[in-house]
CSV table of N, CA, C and O in Angstrom, one decimal:
chain,number,residue,atom,x,y,z
A,1,MET,N,-18.4,-14.8,29.5
A,1,MET,CA,-17.4,-13.7,29.4
A,1,MET,C,-17.5,-13.2,28.0
A,1,MET,O,-17.4,-14.0,27.0
A,2,THR,N,-17.6,-11.8,27.7
A,2,THR,CA,-17.7,-11.3,26.3
A,2,THR,C,-16.2,-11.0,26.0
A,2,THR,O,-15.5,-10.5,26.7
A,3,LYS,N,-16.1,-11.1,24.6
A,3,LYS,CA,-14.8,-10.7,24.1
A,3,LYS,C,-14.8,-9.3,23.8
A,3,LYS,O,-15.6,-8.7,23.1
A,4,LEU,N,-13.8,-8.5,24.2
A,4,LEU,CA,-13.6,-7.1,24.0
A,4,LEU,C,-12.7,-7.0,22.7
A,4,LEU,O,-11.7,-7.5,22.6
A,5,THR,N,-13.3,-6.3,21.7
A,5,THR,CA,-12.6,-6.0,20.5
A,5,THR,C,-11.9,-4.7,20.6
A,5,THR,O,-12.3,-3.9,21.5
A,6,LEU,N,-11.0,-4.4,19.7
A,6,LEU,CA,-10.2,-3.2,19.8
A,6,LEU,C,-11.1,-2.0,19.7
A,6,LEU,O,-11.0,-1.0,20.5
A,7,GLY,N,-12.1,-2.0,18.8
A,7,GLY,CA,-13.0,-0.9,18.7
A,7,GLY,C,-14.0,-0.7,19.7
A,7,GLY,O,-14.6,0.4,19.8
A,8,SER,N,-14.2,-1.7,20.6
A,8,SER,CA,-15.3,-1.6,21.7
A,8,SER,C,-14.5,-1.4,23.0
A,8,SER,O,-15.3,-1.4,24.0
A,9,HIS,N,-13.3,-1.3,23.1
A,9,HIS,CA,-12.7,-1.1,24.5
A,9,HIS,C,-13.0,0.4,24.9
A,9,HIS,O,-13.0,1.3,24.2
A,10,PRO,N,-13.4,0.5,26.1
A,10,PRO,CA,-13.9,1.8,26.7
A,10,PRO,C,-12.9,3.0,26.6
A,10,PRO,O,-13.3,4.1,26.7
A,11,PHE,N,-11.6,2.7,26.5
A,11,PHE,CA,-10.7,3.8,26.6
A,11,PHE,C,-10.3,4.1,25.2
A,11,PHE,O,-9.5,5.1,24.9
A,12,LEU,N,-10.8,3.4,24.1
A,12,LEU,CA,-10.4,3.7,22.7
A,12,LEU,C,-11.7,4.2,22.0
A,12,LEU,O,-12.1,3.6,21.1
A,13,LEU,N,-12.1,5.4,22.3
A,13,LEU,CA,-13.3,5.9,21.7
A,13,LEU,C,-13.0,6.4,20.3
A,13,LEU,O,-12.1,7.2,20.1
A,14,GLY,N,-13.8,6.0,19.4
A,14,GLY,CA,-13.7,6.4,18.0
A,14,GLY,C,-12.6,5.6,17.2
A,14,GLY,O,-12.3,6.0,16.1
A,15,PHE,N,-12.1,4.6,17.7
A,15,PHE,CA,-11.1,3.7,17.0
A,15,PHE,C,-11.7,2.6,16.3
A,15,PHE,O,-10.9,1.6,16.0
A,16,ASP,N,-13.0,2.5,16.2
A,16,ASP,CA,-13.6,1.3,15.6
A,16,ASP,C,-13.1,1.1,14.1
A,16,ASP,O,-13.0,-0.1,13.6
A,17,GLN,N,-12.8,2.2,13.5
A,17,GLN,CA,-12.3,2.0,12.1
A,17,GLN,C,-10.9,1.4,12.1
A,17,GLN,O,-10.5,0.7,11.1
A,18,LEU,N,-10.1,1.5,13.2
A,18,LEU,CA,-8.8,1.0,13.2
A,18,LEU,C,-8.9,-0.6,13.2
A,18,LEU,O,-8.0,-1.2,12.5
A,19,GLU,N,-9.9,-1.2,13.8
A,19,GLU,CA,-10.0,-2.6,13.7
A,19,GLU,C,-10.3,-3.0,12.3
A,19,GLU,O,-9.7,-4.0,11.8
A,20,ARG,N,-11.2,-2.3,11.6
A,20,ARG,CA,-11.5,-2.6,10.1
A,20,ARG,C,-10.2,-2.4,9.3
A,20,ARG,O,-10.0,-3.2,8.4
A,21,LEU,N,-9.4,-1.4,9.6
A,21,LEU,CA,-8.2,-1.2,8.9
A,21,LEU,C,-7.2,-2.3,9.1
A,21,LEU,O,-6.6,-2.8,8.1
A,22,VAL,N,-7.2,-2.9,10.3
A,22,VAL,CA,-6.2,-4.0,10.5
A,22,VAL,C,-6.8,-5.2,9.7
A,22,VAL,O,-5.9,-6.0,9.2
A,23,GLU,N,-8.0,-5.5,9.7
A,23,GLU,CA,-8.6,-6.6,8.9
A,23,GLU,C,-8.3,-6.5,7.5
A,23,GLU,O,-8.0,-7.4,6.8
A,24,ARG,N,-8.5,-5.2,6.9
A,24,ARG,CA,-8.3,-5.0,5.5
A,24,ARG,C,-6.7,-5.1,5.1
A,24,ARG,O,-6.5,-5.7,4.1
A,25,THR,N,-5.9,-4.7,6.1
A,25,THR,CA,-4.5,-5.0,5.9
A,25,THR,C,-4.2,-6.5,5.8
A,25,THR,O,-3.4,-6.8,4.9
A,26,ALA,N,-4.7,-7.2,6.5
A,26,ALA,CA,-4.4,-8.7,6.5
A,26,ALA,C,-4.9,-9.3,5.3
A,26,ALA,O,-4.4,-10.2,4.8
A,27,LYS,N,-6.0,-8.7,4.7
A,27,LYS,CA,-6.5,-9.3,3.4
A,27,LYS,C,-5.9,-8.6,2.2
A,27,LYS,O,-6.2,-9.0,1.1
A,28,ALA,N,-5.0,-7.7,2.4
A,28,ALA,CA,-4.4,-7.0,1.3
A,28,ALA,C,-3.6,-7.9,0.3
A,28,ALA,O,-3.3,-7.4,-0.8
A,29,GLY,N,-3.4,-9.1,0.6
A,29,GLY,CA,-2.7,-9.9,-0.4
A,29,GLY,C,-1.3,-10.1,0.0
A,29,GLY,O,-0.5,-9.3,-0.2
A,30,ASN,N,-1.0,-11.3,0.7
A,30,ASN,CA,0.3,-11.4,1.1
A,30,ASN,C,1.1,-12.5,0.3
A,30,ASN,O,2.0,-13.1,0.6
A,31,GLU,N,0.7,-12.5,-1.0
A,31,GLU,CA,1.4,-13.3,-2.0
A,31,GLU,C,2.8,-12.8,-2.1
A,31,GLU,O,3.0,-11.6,-2.0
A,32,GLY,N,3.8,-13.6,-2.4
A,32,GLY,CA,5.2,-13.2,-2.4
A,32,GLY,C,5.6,-12.6,-3.7
A,32,GLY,O,6.8,-12.4,-3.9
A,33,TYR,N,4.8,-12.4,-4.7
A,33,TYR,CA,5.2,-11.9,-6.0
A,33,TYR,C,4.5,-10.6,-6.3
A,33,TYR,O,3.3,-10.5,-6.1
A,34,PRO,N,5.2,-9.6,-6.7
A,34,PRO,CA,6.7,-9.5,-6.8
A,34,PRO,C,7.2,-9.1,-5.5
A,34,PRO,O,6.5,-8.5,-4.7
A,35,PRO,N,8.5,-9.5,-5.2
A,35,PRO,CA,9.1,-9.1,-4.0
A,35,PRO,C,9.3,-7.6,-3.9
A,35,PRO,O,9.3,-6.8,-4.9
A,36,TYR,N,9.3,-7.0,-2.6
A,36,TYR,CA,9.4,-5.6,-2.5
A,36,TYR,C,10.1,-5.2,-1.3
A,36,TYR,O,10.3,-6.1,-0.3
A,37,ASN,N,10.6,-3.9,-1.2
A,37,ASN,CA,11.2,-3.4,0.0
A,37,ASN,C,10.4,-2.1,0.3
A,37,ASN,O,9.9,-1.5,-0.5
A,38,ILE,N,10.5,-1.8,1.6
A,38,ILE,CA,9.9,-0.5,2.1
A,38,ILE,C,11.1,0.2,3.0
A,38,ILE,O,11.6,-0.4,3.8
A,39,GLU,N,11.4,1.3,2.5
A,39,GLU,CA,12.5,2.1,3.1
A,39,GLU,C,12.0,3.4,3.7
A,39,GLU,O,11.1,3.9,3.1
A,40,GLN,N,12.6,3.8,4.7
A,40,GLN,CA,12.3,5.2,5.3
A,40,GLN,C,13.3,6.1,4.8
A,40,GLN,O,14.6,5.9,5.2
A,41,SER,N,13.0,7.1,4.0
A,41,SER,CA,13.9,8.0,3.3
A,41,SER,C,14.2,9.1,4.3
A,41,SER,O,15.5,9.7,4.2
A,42,SER,N,13.3,9.6,5.0
A,42,SER,CA,13.6,10.6,6.1
A,42,SER,C,12.6,10.5,7.2
A,42,SER,O,11.8,9.5,7.1
A,43,ASP,N,12.4,11.4,8.1
A,43,ASP,CA,11.5,11.3,9.1
A,43,ASP,C,10.0,11.2,8.6
A,43,ASP,O,9.3,10.7,9.4
A,44,HIS,N,9.7,11.8,7.5
A,44,HIS,CA,8.4,11.9,7.0
A,44,HIS,C,8.2,11.4,5.6
A,44,HIS,O,7.3,11.7,4.9
A,45,SER,N,9.2,10.6,5.1
A,45,SER,CA,9.1,10.1,3.7
A,45,SER,C,9.5,8.6,3.7
A,45,SER,O,10.4,8.2,4.4
A,46,TYR,N,8.8,7.9,2.8
A,46,TYR,CA,9.1,6.4,2.6
A,46,TYR,C,9.2,6.1,1.1
A,46,TYR,O,8.8,6.9,0.3
A,47,ARG,N,9.8,5.0,0.8
A,47,ARG,CA,9.8,4.5,-0.6
A,47,ARG,C,9.5,3.0,-0.6
A,47,ARG,O,10.2,2.2,0.1
A,48,ILE,N,8.6,2.7,-1.5
A,48,ILE,CA,8.3,1.3,-1.7
A,48,ILE,C,8.9,0.9,-3.1
A,48,ILE,O,8.9,1.6,-4.1
A,49,THR,N,9.7,-0.2,-3.1
A,49,THR,CA,10.4,-0.6,-4.3
A,49,THR,C,10.0,-2.1,-4.6
A,49,THR,O,10.1,-2.9,-3.8
A,50,LEU,N,9.5,-2.2,-5.8
A,50,LEU,CA,8.9,-3.5,-6.3
A,50,LEU,C,10.0,-4.0,-7.4
A,50,LEU,O,10.3,-3.3,-8.3
A,51,ALA,N,10.3,-5.3,-7.3
A,51,ALA,CA,11.1,-6.0,-8.4
A,51,ALA,C,10.2,-6.3,-9.5
A,51,ALA,O,9.4,-7.3,-9.3
A,52,VAL,N,10.1,-5.6,-10.6
A,52,VAL,CA,9.2,-5.9,-11.7
A,52,VAL,C,9.9,-6.1,-13.0
A,52,VAL,O,9.6,-5.5,-14.1
A,53,ALA,N,11.0,-6.9,-13.0
A,53,ALA,CA,11.7,-7.1,-14.2
A,53,ALA,C,10.9,-7.7,-15.3
A,53,ALA,O,10.0,-8.6,-15.1
A,54,GLY,N,11.1,-7.1,-16.5
A,54,GLY,CA,10.3,-7.6,-17.7
A,54,GLY,C,9.0,-6.8,-17.9
A,54,GLY,O,8.4,-7.0,-18.9
A,55,PHE,N,8.7,-5.9,-17.0
A,55,PHE,CA,7.4,-5.1,-17.1
A,55,PHE,C,7.8,-3.8,-17.7
A,55,PHE,O,8.9,-3.2,-17.2
A,56,ARG,N,7.1,-3.3,-18.6
A,56,ARG,CA,7.2,-1.9,-19.1
A,56,ARG,C,6.3,-0.9,-18.4
A,56,ARG,O,5.5,-1.3,-17.7
A,57,GLU,N,6.5,0.4,-18.6
A,57,GLU,CA,5.7,1.4,-17.8
A,57,GLU,C,4.2,1.2,-18.2
A,57,GLU,O,3.4,1.3,-17.3
A,58,GLU,N,3.9,0.9,-19.5
A,58,GLU,CA,2.5,0.7,-19.9
A,58,GLU,C,1.9,-0.6,-19.4
A,58,GLU,O,0.7,-0.8,-19.4
A,59,ASP,N,2.7,-1.6,-18.9
A,59,ASP,CA,2.3,-2.8,-18.1
A,59,ASP,C,1.9,-2.6,-16.7
A,59,ASP,O,1.3,-3.5,-16.2
A,60,LEU,N,2.2,-1.4,-16.2
A,60,LEU,CA,2.1,-1.2,-14.7
A,60,LEU,C,1.0,0.0,-14.5
A,60,LEU,O,0.9,0.8,-15.3
A,61,SER,N,0.2,-0.1,-13.4
A,61,SER,CA,-0.7,0.8,-13.1
A,61,SER,C,-0.6,1.0,-11.5
A,61,SER,O,-0.5,0.0,-10.8
A,62,ILE,N,-0.7,2.2,-11.1
A,62,ILE,CA,-0.7,2.6,-9.7
A,62,ILE,C,-1.9,3.5,-9.3
A,62,ILE,O,-2.2,4.6,-10.0
A,63,THR,N,-2.7,3.0,-8.4
A,63,THR,CA,-3.9,3.8,-8.0
A,63,THR,C,-3.9,3.9,-6.5
A,63,THR,O,-3.4,3.1,-5.8
A,64,VAL,N,-4.7,4.8,-6.0
A,64,VAL,CA,-5.0,4.9,-4.6
A,64,VAL,C,-6.5,4.9,-4.5
A,64,VAL,O,-7.2,5.7,-5.1
A,65,GLU,N,-7.0,3.8,-3.8
A,65,GLU,CA,-8.4,3.5,-3.7
A,65,GLU,C,-8.8,3.4,-2.2
A,65,GLU,O,-8.4,2.5,-1.5
A,66,ASP,N,-9.4,4.5,-1.6
A,66,ASP,CA,-9.8,4.5,-0.2
A,66,ASP,C,-8.7,4.1,0.7
A,66,ASP,O,-8.7,3.2,1.4
A,67,ARG,N,-7.7,5.0,0.7
A,67,ARG,CA,-6.4,4.9,1.5
A,67,ARG,C,-5.7,3.6,1.3
A,67,ARG,O,-5.0,3.1,2.2
A,68,GLN,N,-5.8,3.0,0.1
A,68,GLN,CA,-5.1,1.8,-0.2
A,68,GLN,C,-4.3,2.0,-1.5
A,68,GLN,O,-4.9,2.2,-2.5
A,69,LEU,N,-3.0,1.9,-1.5
A,69,LEU,CA,-2.1,2.0,-2.6
A,69,LEU,C,-2.2,0.6,-3.2
A,69,LEU,O,-1.9,-0.4,-2.7
A,70,VAL,N,-2.6,0.6,-4.6
A,70,VAL,CA,-2.7,-0.6,-5.3
A,70,VAL,C,-1.8,-0.5,-6.6
A,70,VAL,O,-1.9,0.3,-7.3
A,71,ILE,N,-0.9,-1.5,-6.7
A,71,ILE,CA,0.1,-1.5,-7.8
A,71,ILE,C,-0.3,-2.8,-8.5
A,71,ILE,O,-0.2,-3.9,-8.0
A,72,ARG,N,-0.6,-2.6,-9.8
A,72,ARG,CA,-1.0,-3.7,-10.6
A,72,ARG,C,0.0,-3.8,-11.9
A,72,ARG,O,0.5,-2.9,-12.4
A,73,GLY,N,0.3,-5.1,-12.3
A,73,GLY,CA,1.1,-5.3,-13.4
A,73,GLY,C,0.5,-6.3,-14.2
A,73,GLY,O,0.0,-7.5,-13.8
A,74,ARG,N,0.5,-6.2,-15.6
A,74,ARG,CA,-0.1,-7.1,-16.5
A,74,ARG,C,0.7,-7.1,-17.8
A,74,ARG,O,0.7,-6.0,-18.5
A,75,GLN,N,1.4,-8.2,-18.1
A,75,GLN,CA,2.2,-8.3,-19.3
A,75,GLN,C,1.4,-8.8,-20.4
A,75,GLN,O,0.5,-9.7,-20.2
A,76,THR,N,1.6,-8.3,-21.6
A,76,THR,CA,0.8,-8.9,-22.8
A,76,THR,C,1.8,-9.8,-23.6
A,76,THR,O,2.9,-9.4,-23.8
A,77,GLU,N,1.2,-10.8,-24.0
A,77,GLU,CA,2.1,-11.8,-24.9
A,77,GLU,C,2.1,-11.2,-26.3
A,77,GLU,O,1.1,-11.1,-26.9
A,78,GLU,N,3.3,-10.8,-26.6
A,78,GLU,CA,3.4,-10.1,-27.9
A,78,GLU,C,3.5,-11.2,-29.1
A,78,GLU,O,2.9,-11.1,-30.1
A,79,GLU,N,4.3,-12.1,-28.9
A,79,GLU,CA,4.6,-13.1,-29.9
A,79,GLU,C,4.2,-14.5,-29.4
A,79,GLU,O,4.8,-15.1,-28.6
A,80,GLU,N,3.1,-15.0,-30.0
A,80,GLU,CA,2.6,-16.3,-29.6
A,80,GLU,C,3.3,-17.4,-30.4
A,80,GLU,O,3.2,-18.6,-30.1
A,81,SER,N,4.1,-17.0,-31.4
A,81,SER,CA,4.8,-18.0,-32.3
A,81,SER,C,6.1,-18.4,-31.6
A,81,SER,O,6.9,-19.3,-32.1
A,82,ARG,N,6.5,-17.8,-30.5
A,82,ARG,CA,7.7,-18.1,-29.8
A,82,ARG,C,7.6,-19.6,-29.2
A,82,ARG,O,6.6,-19.8,-28.5
A,83,ILE,N,8.6,-20.4,-29.3
A,83,ILE,CA,8.7,-21.7,-28.7
A,83,ILE,C,9.7,-21.7,-27.6
A,83,ILE,O,10.8,-21.5,-27.9
A,84,PHE,N,9.3,-21.9,-26.4
A,84,PHE,CA,10.2,-21.9,-25.2
A,84,PHE,C,10.7,-23.3,-24.9
A,84,PHE,O,9.8,-24.2,-24.8
A,85,LEU,N,11.9,-23.5,-24.8
A,85,LEU,CA,12.5,-24.8,-24.4
A,85,LEU,C,12.5,-24.9,-22.8
A,85,LEU,O,12.3,-26.0,-22.2
A,86,HIS,N,12.6,-23.7,-22.3
A,86,HIS,CA,12.5,-23.6,-20.8
A,86,HIS,C,12.0,-22.2,-20.5
A,86,HIS,O,12.4,-21.2,-21.1
A,87,ARG,N,11.0,-22.0,-19.7
A,87,ARG,CA,10.4,-20.8,-19.4
A,87,ARG,C,10.5,-20.6,-17.8
A,87,ARG,O,9.6,-21.0,-17.1
A,88,GLY,N,11.5,-19.9,-17.4
A,88,GLY,CA,11.7,-19.6,-16.0
A,88,GLY,C,11.5,-18.3,-15.6
A,88,GLY,O,11.4,-18.0,-14.4
A,89,ILE,N,11.2,-17.4,-16.5
A,89,ILE,CA,10.9,-15.9,-16.2
A,89,ILE,C,9.4,-15.9,-16.2
A,89,ILE,O,8.7,-16.1,-17.3
A,90,ALA,N,8.8,-15.5,-15.1
A,90,ALA,CA,7.3,-15.5,-15.0
A,90,ALA,C,6.9,-14.2,-15.8
A,90,ALA,O,7.4,-13.2,-15.7
A,91,ALA,N,5.8,-14.4,-16.5
A,91,ALA,CA,5.1,-13.4,-17.2
A,91,ALA,C,3.6,-13.3,-16.8
A,91,ALA,O,2.7,-13.5,-17.5
A,92,ARG,N,3.5,-13.2,-15.5
A,92,ARG,CA,2.1,-13.3,-14.9
A,92,ARG,C,1.7,-11.9,-14.4
A,92,ARG,O,2.6,-11.0,-14.1
A,93,GLN,N,0.5,-11.8,-14.3
A,93,GLN,CA,0.0,-10.4,-13.7
A,93,GLN,C,0.0,-10.5,-12.1
A,93,GLN,O,0.2,-11.6,-11.5
A,94,PHE,N,0.0,-9.3,-11.6
A,94,PHE,CA,0.1,-9.3,-10.1
A,94,PHE,C,-0.7,-8.0,-9.6
A,94,PHE,O,-1.0,-7.1,-10.4
A,95,GLN,N,-1.0,-8.1,-8.3
A,95,GLN,CA,-1.6,-6.9,-7.7
A,95,GLN,C,-1.0,-6.9,-6.3
A,95,GLN,O,-1.0,-7.9,-5.5
A,96,ARG,N,-0.4,-5.9,-5.9
A,96,ARG,CA,0.1,-5.7,-4.7
A,96,ARG,C,-0.5,-4.4,-3.9
A,96,ARG,O,-0.6,-3.4,-4.5
A,97,SER,N,-1.0,-4.6,-2.7
A,97,SER,CA,-1.7,-3.6,-2.1
A,97,SER,C,-1.0,-3.2,-0.8
A,97,SER,O,-0.5,-4.0,0.0
A,98,PHE,N,-1.1,-1.9,-0.4
A,98,PHE,CA,-0.5,-1.3,0.8
A,98,PHE,C,-1.5,-0.4,1.4
A,98,PHE,O,-2.0,0.5,0.7
A,99,VAL,N,-2.0,-0.6,2.6
A,99,VAL,CA,-2.9,0.3,3.3
A,99,VAL,C,-2.2,1.5,3.8
A,99,VAL,O,-1.1,1.3,4.5
A,100,LEU,N,-2.6,2.7,3.5
A,100,LEU,CA,-1.9,3.9,3.8
A,100,LEU,C,-2.5,4.6,5.1
A,100,LEU,O,-3.8,4.6,5.2
A,101,ALA,N,-1.7,5.1,5.9
A,101,ALA,CA,-2.3,5.8,7.1
A,101,ALA,C,-2.8,7.0,6.6
A,101,ALA,O,-2.4,7.5,5.6
A,102,GLU,N,-3.6,7.7,7.5
A,102,GLU,CA,-4.2,8.9,7.3
A,102,GLU,C,-3.0,10.0,7.2
A,102,GLU,O,-2.2,10.0,8.0
A,103,GLY,N,-3.1,10.8,6.1
A,103,GLY,CA,-2.1,11.8,6.0
A,103,GLY,C,-0.9,11.4,5.1
A,103,GLY,O,0.0,12.2,4.8
A,104,VAL,N,-0.8,10.2,4.7
A,104,VAL,CA,0.2,9.7,3.8
A,104,VAL,C,-0.2,9.9,2.4
A,104,VAL,O,-1.3,9.5,1.9
A,105,GLU,N,0.7,10.6,1.7
A,105,GLU,CA,0.3,10.9,0.3
A,105,GLU,C,1.3,10.2,-0.7
A,105,GLU,O,2.5,10.0,-0.3
A,106,VAL,N,0.9,9.8,-1.8
A,106,VAL,CA,1.6,9.0,-2.8
A,106,VAL,C,2.3,10.2,-3.7
A,106,VAL,O,1.6,11.0,-4.2
A,107,GLY,N,3.6,10.1,-3.8
A,107,GLY,CA,4.2,11.1,-4.7
A,107,GLY,C,4.6,10.5,-6.1
A,107,GLY,O,3.8,10.0,-6.7
A,108,ALA,N,5.8,10.7,-6.4
A,108,ALA,CA,6.3,10.3,-7.7
A,108,ALA,C,6.5,8.7,-7.7
A,108,ALA,O,6.8,8.1,-6.8
A,109,ALA,N,6.5,8.2,-9.0
A,109,ALA,CA,6.8,6.8,-9.2
A,109,ALA,C,7.8,6.7,-10.4
A,109,ALA,O,7.6,7.5,-11.4
A,110,GLN,N,8.8,5.9,-10.4
A,110,GLN,CA,9.7,5.8,-11.5
A,110,GLN,C,10.1,4.3,-11.6
A,110,GLN,O,10.2,3.6,-10.7
A,111,LEU,N,10.4,4.0,-12.9
A,111,LEU,CA,10.8,2.6,-13.2
A,111,LEU,C,12.2,2.7,-13.6
A,111,LEU,O,12.5,3.4,-14.7
A,112,GLU,N,13.2,2.0,-13.0
A,112,GLU,CA,14.6,2.0,-13.5
A,112,GLU,C,15.2,0.6,-13.2
A,112,GLU,O,15.0,0.1,-12.1
A,113,ASN,N,15.9,0.1,-14.1
A,113,ASN,CA,16.6,-1.1,-14.0
A,113,ASN,C,15.7,-2.4,-13.4
A,113,ASN,O,16.2,-3.1,-12.6
A,114,GLY,N,14.4,-2.5,-13.9
A,114,GLY,CA,13.6,-3.5,-13.4
A,114,GLY,C,13.0,-3.3,-12.0
A,114,GLY,O,12.4,-4.2,-11.5
A,115,LEU,N,13.2,-2.1,-11.5
A,115,LEU,CA,12.7,-1.7,-10.1
A,115,LEU,C,11.7,-0.6,-10.3
A,115,LEU,O,12.0,0.4,-10.9
A,116,LEU,N,10.5,-0.8,-9.7
A,116,LEU,CA,9.5,0.3,-9.6
A,116,LEU,C,9.6,1.0,-8.2
A,116,LEU,O,9.4,0.3,-7.2
A,117,HIS,N,9.9,2.3,-8.2
A,117,HIS,CA,10.0,3.0,-6.9
A,117,HIS,C,8.8,3.9,-6.8
A,117,HIS,O,8.4,4.7,-7.8
A,118,VAL,N,8.1,3.8,-5.7
A,118,VAL,CA,7.0,4.7,-5.4
A,118,VAL,C,7.3,5.5,-4.1
A,118,VAL,O,7.5,4.8,-3.1
A,119,ASP,N,7.3,6.8,-4.2
A,119,ASP,CA,7.6,7.5,-3.1
A,119,ASP,C,6.4,8.0,-2.3
A,119,ASP,O,5.4,8.3,-2.9
A,120,LEU,N,6.4,8.0,-0.9
A,120,LEU,CA,5.4,8.3,-0.1
A,120,LEU,C,5.8,9.5,0.8
A,120,LEU,O,7.0,9.4,1.2
A,121,SER,N,5.0,10.3,1.2
A,121,SER,CA,5.3,11.3,2.3
A,121,SER,C,4.1,11.4,3.2
A,121,SER,O,3.1,11.3,2.9
A,122,ARG,N,4.5,11.8,4.5
A,122,ARG,CA,3.5,12.0,5.5
A,122,ARG,C,3.6,13.4,6.0
A,122,ARG,O,4.6,13.9,6.3
A,123,ALA,N,2.4,14.1,5.8
A,123,ALA,CA,2.4,15.5,6.3
A,123,ALA,C,2.5,15.5,7.8
A,123,ALA,O,2.0,14.7,8.5
A,124,ARG,N,3.3,16.6,8.2
A,124,ARG,CA,3.4,16.7,9.7
A,124,ARG,C,2.0,17.2,10.3
A,124,ARG,O,1.5,18.2,9.9
A,125,PRO,N,1.5,16.4,11.2
A,125,PRO,CA,0.2,16.9,11.8
A,125,PRO,C,0.4,18.2,12.7
A,125,PRO,O,1.4,18.4,13.4
A,126,GLU,N,-0.5,19.1,12.6
A,126,GLU,CA,-0.5,20.3,13.4
A,126,GLU,C,-0.9,20.0,14.8
A,126,GLU,O,-1.9,19.2,15.0
A,127,THR,N,-0.2,20.5,15.8
A,127,THR,CA,-0.7,20.4,17.2
A,127,THR,C,-1.9,21.3,17.4
A,127,THR,O,-1.9,22.6,17.2
A,128,VAL,N,-3.0,20.8,17.9
A,128,VAL,CA,-4.1,21.6,18.1
A,128,VAL,C,-4.5,21.5,19.6
A,128,VAL,O,-4.6,20.4,20.1
A,129,VAL,N,-4.6,22.6,20.3
A,129,VAL,CA,-5.2,22.7,21.6
A,129,VAL,C,-6.4,23.3,21.7
A,129,VAL,O,-6.6,24.4,21.1
A,130,GLN,N,-7.4,22.6,22.3
A,130,GLN,CA,-8.8,23.1,22.3
A,130,GLN,C,-9.2,23.3,23.8
A,130,GLN,O,-9.0,22.3,24.5
A,131,THR,N,-9.7,24.4,24.0
A,131,THR,CA,-10.2,24.6,25.5
A,131,THR,C,-11.7,24.4,25.5
A,131,THR,O,-12.4,25.0,24.7
A,132,ILE,N,-12.2,23.6,26.4
A,132,ILE,CA,-13.6,23.4,26.5
A,132,ILE,C,-14.2,24.2,27.8
A,132,ILE,O,-13.6,24.0,28.8
A,133,THR,N,-15.2,25.0,27.5
A,133,THR,CA,-15.7,25.7,28.6
A,133,THR,C,-16.7,24.8,29.4
A,133,THR,O,-17.4,24.0,28.8
A,134,ILE,N,-16.8,25.0,30.7
A,134,ILE,CA,-17.7,24.3,31.5
A,134,ILE,C,-18.9,25.2,31.9
A,134,ILE,O,-18.7,26.3,32.4
A,135,SER,N,-20.0,24.7,31.6
A,135,SER,CA,-21.2,25.6,31.8
A,135,SER,C,-21.9,25.0,33.1
A,135,SER,O,-21.8,23.8,33.5
A,136,LYS,N,-22.6,25.9,33.7
A,136,LYS,CA,-23.4,25.6,35.0
A,136,LYS,C,-24.7,25.2,34.5
A,136,LYS,O,-25.4,25.8,33.6
A,137,ARG,N,-25.4,24.3,35.2
A,137,ARG,CA,-26.8,23.9,35.0
A,137,ARG,C,-27.8,24.7,35.8
A,137,ARG,O,-27.7,25.2,36.9
């Protein structure tokens, strides 16, 4: 018995990229740092909020690479002469990735009170009706 994958099912023509997208989403990094929320702002807009306390704007970068939103953070150690008796605040770099559906655009990003907000919007798809003519042989 052969295993049918999502992209090879006879009723799902042209969906082979969907299977690759699901695999890429699973590999996108499920590390728990930094914590984040995803909110639906309206029918066609979303907001991702990451808790990035201690990061400045220049420590953060946001890129879109092949329909994948990548948010990176890297803090620089400014004073090496500091002696910590207890260090409970993490000063580590991170990378958080989100796979974007086709038509989802990244809008504004803002940093406030230790939270990084990234706004996303989805364009409304146009309904297209196509008539195919039948030719005689």
